[in-house]
mmCIF file of C-alpha atoms in Angstrom:
data_model
loop_
_atom_site.group_PDB
_atom_site.id
_atom_site.type_symbol
_atom_site.label_atom_id
_atom_site.label_comp_id
_atom_site.label_asym_id
_atom_site.label_seq_id
_atom_site.Cartn_x
_atom_site.Cartn_y
_atom_site.Cartn_z
ATOM 1 C CA PHE A 1 22.365 72.328 15.148
ATOM 2 C CA ALA A 2 21.451 73.365 11.587
ATOM 3 C CA THR A 3 18.309 75.630 11.413
ATOM 4 C CA ASN A 4 16.480 76.661 8.347
ATOM 5 C CA ASN A 5 18.476 74.299 6.210
ATOM 6 C CA ILE A 6 21.259 77.009 5.802
ATOM 7 C CA SER A 7 24.379 75.414 4.479
ATOM 8 C CA PHE A 8 26.377 78.635 3.721
ATOM 9 C CA TYR A 9 27.182 81.940 5.557
ATOM 10 C CA THR A 10 29.816 84.621 4.784
ATOM 11 C CA LEU A 11 32.998 85.677 6.770
ATOM 12 C CA SER A 12 34.956 88.833 6.523
ATOM 13 C CA ILE A 13 38.306 89.881 8.119
ATOM 14 C CA PRO A 14 39.116 93.347 7.156
ATOM 15 C CA ALA A 15 42.576 93.134 8.687
ATOM 16 C CA LEU A 16 43.396 90.676 6.224
ATOM 17 C CA LYS A 17 41.163 92.070 3.374
ATOM 18 C CA ILE A 18 39.043 88.955 3.364
ATOM 19 C CA GLU A 19 35.574 90.111 2.293
ATOM 20 C CA ASN A 20 32.381 87.870 2.272
ATOM 21 C CA ALA A 21 34.260 84.555 2.101
ATOM 22 C CA SER A 22 31.866 81.745 1.673
ATOM 23 C CA VAL A 23 31.734 79.191 4.705
ATOM 24 C CA ALA A 24 30.034 75.792 3.843
ATOM 25 C CA ILE A 25 28.582 74.149 7.080
ATOM 26 C CA GLY A 26 29.903 70.625 7.062
ATOM 27 C CA GLY A 27 31.418 70.897 3.655
ATOM 28 C CA GLU A 28 34.416 69.298 2.413
ATOM 29 C CA ASP A 29 36.117 71.115 -0.245
ATOM 30 C CA LEU A 30 38.620 73.558 1.119
ATOM 31 C CA ALA A 31 39.380 74.795 -2.517
ATOM 32 C CA GLU A 32 35.938 76.084 -2.883
ATOM 33 C CA TYR A 33 35.219 77.715 0.504
ATOM 34 C CA LEU A 34 35.901 78.002 4.007
ATOM 35 C CA ILE A 35 34.486 74.896 6.007
ATOM 36 C CA GLN A 36 32.689 74.938 9.310
ATOM 37 C CA TYR A 37 33.388 71.832 11.198
ATOM 38 C CA PRO A 38 29.928 69.822 11.642
ATOM 39 C CA GLY A 39 28.246 69.835 14.932
ATOM 40 C CA THR A 40 30.158 72.949 16.101
ATOM 41 C CA ALA A 41 27.800 75.784 17.349
ATOM 42 C CA MET A 42 26.246 78.251 14.579
ATOM 43 C CA PRO A 43 27.446 81.956 14.281
ATOM 44 C CA GLY A 44 25.888 84.088 17.070
ATOM 45 C CA LYS A 45 24.958 81.034 19.212
ATOM 46 C CA ARG A 46 26.405 80.230 22.541
ATOM 47 C CA GLY A 47 29.358 77.707 22.013
ATOM 48 C CA ASN A 48 32.254 77.577 19.457
ATOM 49 C CA ALA A 49 31.948 77.938 15.653
ATOM 50 C CA VAL A 50 35.031 76.277 14.175
ATOM 51 C CA VAL A 51 35.829 77.202 10.738
ATOM 52 C CA PHE A 52 38.781 75.659 8.709
ATOM 53 C CA GLY A 53 40.738 77.400 5.796
ATOM 54 C CA HIS A 54 43.615 76.552 3.622
ATOM 55 C CA SER A 55 46.992 78.350 3.728
ATOM 56 C CA VAL A 56 50.160 78.373 1.397
ATOM 57 C CA LEU A 57 53.311 80.264 1.655
ATOM 58 C CA PRO A 58 52.280 83.911 2.585
ATOM 59 C CA GLN A 59 53.730 85.484 -0.674
ATOM 60 C CA PHE A 60 51.224 83.536 -2.731
ATOM 61 C CA PHE A 61 48.263 84.945 -0.388
ATOM 62 C CA ASP A 62 45.198 86.045 -1.903
ATOM 63 C CA PRO A 63 42.148 86.853 -0.068
ATOM 64 C CA LYS A 64 39.732 85.922 -2.798
ATOM 65 C CA SER A 65 41.334 82.474 -3.301
ATOM 66 C CA TYR A 66 40.277 79.658 -1.001
ATOM 67 C CA ILE A 67 43.505 77.980 -1.635
ATOM 68 C CA THR A 68 45.404 80.650 0.286
ATOM 69 C CA ILE A 69 42.665 82.530 2.110
ATOM 70 C CA PHE A 70 44.214 81.807 5.751
ATOM 71 C CA SER A 71 47.690 82.294 4.594
ATOM 72 C CA LYS A 72 48.139 85.274 6.815
ATOM 73 C CA LEU A 73 45.882 84.396 9.638
ATOM 74 C CA ASP A 74 49.107 84.662 11.919
ATOM 75 C CA LYS A 75 49.129 88.302 11.490
ATOM 76 C CA LEU A 76 45.983 88.992 13.274
ATOM 77 C CA LYS A 77 46.109 90.560 16.675
ATOM 78 C CA SER A 78 44.034 90.671 19.701
ATOM 79 C CA GLY A 79 41.321 93.065 19.083
ATOM 80 C CA ASP A 80 41.181 92.612 15.345
ATOM 81 C CA GLU A 81 37.698 91.951 14.125
ATOM 82 C CA ILE A 82 35.881 89.119 12.325
ATOM 83 C CA PHE A 83 32.574 89.565 10.823
ATOM 84 C CA VAL A 84 30.098 86.847 10.156
ATOM 85 C CA SER A 85 26.873 87.075 8.200
ATOM 86 C CA TYR A 86 24.328 84.166 9.157
ATOM 87 C CA ASP A 87 20.740 83.792 8.346
ATOM 88 C CA GLY A 88 20.413 87.577 7.518
ATOM 89 C CA VAL A 89 22.032 88.631 10.840
ATOM 90 C CA ALA A 90 25.477 90.167 11.120
ATOM 91 C CA TYR A 91 27.744 89.355 13.913
ATOM 92 C CA LYS A 92 30.940 90.951 15.067
ATOM 93 C CA TYR A 93 33.832 88.756 16.822
ATOM 94 C CA ARG A 94 36.800 90.155 18.384
ATOM 95 C CA VAL A 95 40.143 88.091 18.110
ATOM 96 C CA GLU A 96 41.114 87.419 21.928
ATOM 97 C CA ASN A 97 43.954 84.979 21.496
ATOM 98 C CA MET A 98 46.129 82.732 18.832
ATOM 99 C CA THR A 99 47.754 79.289 19.683
ATOM 100 C CA GLU A 100 49.625 76.579 17.854
ATOM 101 C CA VAL A 101 48.352 72.983 18.315
ATOM 102 C CA VAL A 102 49.285 69.527 16.913
ATOM 103 C CA PRO A 103 46.761 68.401 14.228
ATOM 104 C CA THR A 104 45.562 65.564 16.354
ATOM 105 C CA ASP A 105 44.549 68.126 19.362
ATOM 106 C CA SER A 106 40.712 67.990 19.170
ATOM 107 C CA GLN A 107 40.450 70.458 22.068
ATOM 108 C CA VAL A 108 39.810 73.267 19.192
ATOM 109 C CA LEU A 109 36.472 71.810 18.762
ATOM 110 C CA GLU A 110 35.422 72.003 22.393
ATOM 111 C CA GLN A 111 32.126 73.879 22.878
ATOM 112 C CA ASN A 112 32.344 76.538 25.722
ATOM 113 C CA LEU A 113 28.665 77.594 26.473
ATOM 114 C CA SER A 114 29.598 80.670 28.233
ATOM 115 C CA ASP A 115 29.512 82.735 25.313
ATOM 116 C CA ALA A 116 29.651 82.865 21.619
ATOM 117 C CA PHE A 117 33.072 82.020 20.080
ATOM 118 C CA ILE A 118 34.582 81.705 16.743
ATOM 119 C CA THR A 119 37.710 79.708 16.098
ATOM 120 C CA LEU A 120 39.577 79.922 13.040
ATOM 121 C CA VAL A 121 41.804 76.951 11.911
ATOM 122 C CA THR A 122 44.732 76.419 9.370
ATOM 123 C CA CYS A 123 47.950 74.493 9.003
ATOM 124 C CA THR A 124 51.103 76.401 10.295
ATOM 125 C CA PRO A 125 53.558 77.453 9.102
ATOM 126 C CA PRO A 126 51.969 78.075 5.700
ATOM 127 C CA GLY A 127 53.024 75.894 3.089
ATOM 128 C CA ASP A 128 55.470 73.560 5.182
ATOM 129 C CA PRO A 129 54.082 70.053 4.966
ATOM 130 C CA THR A 130 56.994 68.728 6.922
ATOM 131 C CA ARG A 131 56.232 70.095 10.242
ATOM 132 C CA PRO A 132 52.257 70.497 10.111
ATOM 133 C CA LYS A 133 50.783 72.258 13.229
ATOM 134 C CA ARG A 134 47.490 74.045 13.430
ATOM 135 C CA LEU A 135 47.164 77.588 13.862
ATOM 136 C CA ILE A 136 44.103 78.480 16.166
ATOM 137 C CA VAL A 137 42.738 81.980 16.363
ATOM 138 C CA LYS A 138 39.918 82.323 18.851
ATOM 139 C CA GLY A 139 37.436 85.355 18.829
ATOM 140 C CA ARG A 140 34.457 86.340 21.163
ATOM 141 C CA ILE A 141 31.336 87.753 20.039
ATOM 142 C CA VAL A 142 30.842 91.495 20.619
ATOM 143 C CA PRO A 143 27.500 92.197 22.085
ATOM 144 C CA PRO A 144 25.237 94.271 19.944
ATOM 145 C CA GLY A 145 25.477 97.273 22.311
ATOM 146 C CA GLU A 146 29.186 97.301 22.170
ATOM 147 C CA ALA A 147 29.609 96.606 18.670
ATOM 148 C CA ASN A 148 29.927 100.412 17.783
ATOM 149 C CA ALA A 149 32.390 101.298 20.811
ATOM 150 C CA ASN A 150 35.784 101.312 19.828
ATOM 151 C CA ILE A 151 37.204 99.093 22.636
ATOM 152 C CA ARG A 152 40.900 97.740 22.271
ATOM 153 C CA ASN A 153 42.422 95.455 25.152
#
């Protein structure tokens, strides 16, 4: 999957004030950056780019700290935008849905080749290790021609 030996790209979520967060492709240290699960699709390509991030109690949320970066992921709404800059190309995704799964549910890693998707994953409820689940936020790429149109569904 990896091309050009790119091992990082950036992700921004304006609704959460997350700007140019570093995503490591196949990294391991969630305290240092977001991590794209190895073997999932690269941004902008057909398939599903799966990105994991840390969350803690929402009152400690800091969009610049990788320990807390996804603490408010549950505040995203359908239609919110996720921007990815990968290999010099900017991609825009629009949030379509949000679900909770058990940590062992690997369905989140499935590759749907009908379009380009991004899946953001974090623990939920944030800061509660006793009932850990995974919050899954799925977005679909916005075609370049549509990227400027203000479409809400």
